[in-house]
PDB file of C-alpha atoms in Angstrom:
ATOM      1  CA  MET V 152     121.596   6.112 -44.805  1.00 63.00           C
ATOM      2  CA  GLY V 153     123.533   5.163 -41.834  1.00 79.00           C
ATOM      3  CA  LEU V 154     124.687   1.624 -40.882  1.00 82.00           C
ATOM      4  CA  VAL V 155     122.137   1.300 -38.208  1.00 83.00           C
ATOM      5  CA  SER V 156     119.078   2.462 -40.255  1.00 82.00           C
ATOM      6  CA  GLY V 157     120.165   0.490 -43.149  1.00 79.00           C
ATOM      7  CA  VAL V 158     120.301  -2.654 -40.903  1.00 80.00           C
ATOM      8  CA  LEU V 159     116.801  -1.825 -39.565  1.00 81.00           C
ATOM      9  CA  LEU V 160     115.266  -1.227 -42.924  1.00 82.00           C
ATOM     10  CA  LEU V 161     116.951  -4.222 -44.443  1.00 82.00           C
ATOM     11  CA  PRO V 162     113.522  -6.401 -43.906  1.00 85.00           C
ATOM     12  CA  LEU V 163     111.449  -4.171 -45.714  1.00 81.00           C
ATOM     13  CA  ALA V 164     113.765  -4.457 -49.091  1.00 83.00           C
ATOM     14  CA  PRO V 165     111.609  -7.523 -50.616  1.00 87.00           C
ATOM     15  CA  VAL V 166     108.570  -5.326 -49.901  1.00 87.00           C
ATOM     16  CA  ARG V 167     110.027  -2.151 -51.518  1.00 86.00           C
ATOM     17  CA  ALA V 168     111.195  -4.435 -54.386  1.00 87.00           C
ATOM     18  CA  THR V 169     107.749  -5.939 -54.787  1.00 91.00           C
ATOM     19  CA  LEU V 170     105.959  -2.536 -54.887  1.00 90.00           C
ATOM     20  CA  TRP V 171     108.483  -1.488 -57.426  1.00 90.00           C
ATOM     21  CA  VAL V 172     107.743  -4.081 -59.843  1.00 92.00           C
ATOM     22  CA  ALA V 173     103.996  -3.971 -59.328  1.00 93.00           C
ATOM     23  CA  ASP V 174     104.177   0.106 -59.951  1.00 93.00           C
ATOM     24  CA  HIS V 175     106.232  -0.643 -63.308  1.00 92.00           C
ATOM     25  CA  LEU V 176     103.736  -3.472 -64.282  1.00 92.00           C
ATOM     26  CA  LEU V 177     100.891  -1.088 -63.890  1.00 92.00           C
ATOM     27  CA  GLN V 178     102.435   1.669 -65.682  1.00 90.00           C
ATOM     28  CA  GLU V 179     103.253  -0.888 -68.645  1.00 88.00           C
ATOM     29  CA  ALA V 180      99.719  -2.198 -68.941  1.00 86.00           C
ATOM     30  CA  GLU V 181      98.374   1.254 -68.810  1.00 83.00           C
ATOM     31  CA  ARG V 182     100.723   2.442 -71.726  1.00 83.00           C
ATOM     32  CA  GLN V 183      99.648  -0.747 -73.946  1.00 81.00           C
ATOM     33  CA  ALA V 184      95.986  -0.334 -73.087  1.00 78.00           C
ATOM     34  CA  HIS V 185      96.020   3.246 -74.222  1.00 78.00           C
ATOM     35  CA  ASP V 186      98.377   2.739 -77.443  1.00 85.00           C
ATOM     36  CA  PRO V 187      96.778   4.139 -80.226  1.00 87.00           C
ATOM     37  CA  ARG V 188      96.951   0.880 -82.478  1.00 90.00           C
ATOM     38  CA  ALA V 189      95.483  -1.259 -79.477  1.00 88.00           C
ATOM     39  CA  VAL V 190      92.333   1.342 -79.539  1.00 89.00           C
ATOM     40  CA  GLN V 191      92.002   0.937 -83.091  1.00 90.00           C
ATOM     41  CA  ALA V 192      91.895  -2.869 -82.993  1.00 92.00           C
ATOM     42  CA  ARG V 193      89.335  -2.800 -80.433  1.00 92.00           C
ATOM     43  CA  LEU V 194      87.284  -0.317 -82.429  1.00 93.00           C
ATOM     44  CA  ALA V 195      87.514  -2.764 -85.295  1.00 95.00           C
ATOM     45  CA  ALA V 196      86.651  -5.622 -83.375  1.00 95.00           C
ATOM     46  CA  LEU V 197      83.504  -3.667 -81.965  1.00 94.00           C
ATOM     47  CA  ASN V 198      82.237  -2.799 -85.413  1.00 95.00           C
ATOM     48  CA  ARG V 199      82.565  -6.682 -86.386  1.00 96.00           C
ATOM     49  CA  ASP V 200      80.673  -7.413 -83.172  1.00 95.00           C
ATOM     50  CA  LEU V 201      77.805  -5.022 -84.073  1.00 94.00           C
ATOM     51  CA  ASP V 202      77.748  -6.251 -87.753  1.00 95.00           C
ATOM     52  CA  GLU V 203      77.483  -9.915 -86.484  1.00 95.00           C
ATOM     53  CA  GLY V 204      74.732  -9.118 -83.923  1.00 94.00           C
ATOM     54  CA  VAL V 205      76.881 -10.018 -80.802  1.00 94.00           C
ATOM     55  CA  ILE V 206      76.310  -6.490 -79.162  1.00 94.00           C
ATOM     56  CA  ASP V 207      73.349  -4.225 -79.768  1.00 94.00           C
ATOM     57  CA  GLU V 208      73.637  -0.499 -81.054  1.00 95.00           C
ATOM     58  CA  ALA V 209      73.353   1.090 -77.622  1.00 95.00           C
ATOM     59  CA  THR V 210      76.501  -0.963 -76.460  1.00 94.00           C
ATOM     60  CA  PHE V 211      78.130  -0.183 -79.557  1.00 95.00           C
ATOM     61  CA  GLU V 212      77.844   3.496 -79.239  1.00 95.00           C
ATOM     62  CA  GLN V 213      78.754   3.581 -75.623  1.00 95.00           C
ATOM     63  CA  GLU V 214      81.993   1.631 -75.997  1.00 94.00           C
ATOM     64  CA  GLU V 215      82.598   3.567 -79.445  1.00 94.00           C
ATOM     65  CA  GLU V 216      82.468   6.889 -77.472  1.00 94.00           C
ATOM     66  CA  ARG V 217      84.738   5.532 -74.839  1.00 91.00           C
ATOM     67  CA  LEU V 218      87.296   4.230 -77.074  1.00 90.00           C
ATOM     68  CA  LEU V 219      87.107   7.240 -79.461  1.00 90.00           C
ATOM     69  CA  GLU V 220      87.629   9.348 -76.247  1.00 88.00           C
ATOM     70  CA  LEU V 221      91.089   7.532 -75.219  1.00 84.00           C
ATOM     71  CA  LEU V 222      92.140   8.334 -78.973  1.00 84.00           C
ATOM     72  CA  GLU V 223      91.415  11.916 -78.377  1.00 84.00           C
ATOM     73  CA  HIS V 224      92.735  12.456 -74.962  1.00 78.00           C
ATOM     74  CA  PRO V 225      94.952   9.554 -74.028  1.00 65.00           C
ATOM     75  CA  VAL V 226      95.227   9.091 -70.200  1.00 58.00           C
ATOM     76  CA  ARG V 227      98.453   9.651 -68.646  1.00 56.00           C
ATOM     77  CA  TYR V 228     100.026   7.798 -65.695  1.00 47.00           C
ATOM     78  CA  VAL V 229      98.560  10.025 -62.716  1.00 48.00           C
ATOM     79  CA  GLY V 230     100.006   7.990 -59.675  1.00 51.00           C
ATOM     80  CA  CYS V 231     103.113   8.887 -57.437  1.00 48.00           C
ATOM     81  CA  PRO V 232     106.041   8.816 -59.205  1.00 45.00           C
ATOM     82  CA  PRO V 233     107.778   5.252 -58.840  1.00 44.00           C
ATOM     83  CA  PRO V 234     110.514   5.018 -56.278  1.00 44.00           C
ATOM     84  CA  THR V 235     113.829   4.460 -58.037  1.00 45.00           C
ATOM     85  CA  MET V 236     115.892   1.457 -57.714  1.00 42.00           C
ATOM     86  CA  THR V 237     118.540   3.011 -55.666  1.00 43.00           C
ATOM     87  CA  SER V 238     116.064   4.557 -53.104  1.00 42.00           C
ATOM     88  CA  SER V 239     114.124   1.426 -52.821  1.00 44.00           C
ATOM     89  CA  PHE V 240     116.927  -0.555 -51.704  1.00 44.00           C
ATOM     90  CA  GLY V 241     118.879   2.285 -50.027  1.00 46.00           C
ATOM     91  CA  ARG V 242     121.913   2.183 -52.105  1.00 46.00           C
ATOM     92  CA  HIS V 243     123.408   4.972 -54.141  1.00 44.00           C
ATOM     93  CA  ALA V 244     124.948   4.072 -57.763  1.00 40.00           C
TER      94      ALA V 244
END
C-alpha cells in the first residue's frame, strides 16, 4: 500500500477493526451455539420443561426436531471470510 493511500485510508482503520472484532464474535457465538454439548444440554432442558408442563407436546416436538437437526447436520459459518488483521490495518507482518 502506498503512502498516499495509507494516509487516506487511515480514518477507516477503527471501522475496519470494529468489523473484524464483530465478525469474530459472531463466529464464536455460532460455534458455541452449535456445540454438541450445548445442544444436548438444551435437549435435556427441553425434556424437563415438557415433564414439568412448562411447554406443550407440539412445542416440544418442534424444538426437539430443530435441536436434533443441529446435532445431525451442524451449521458452518457461511459468510465471507473475515479480513485478516494485516489487511484490515494495511500493515504487513
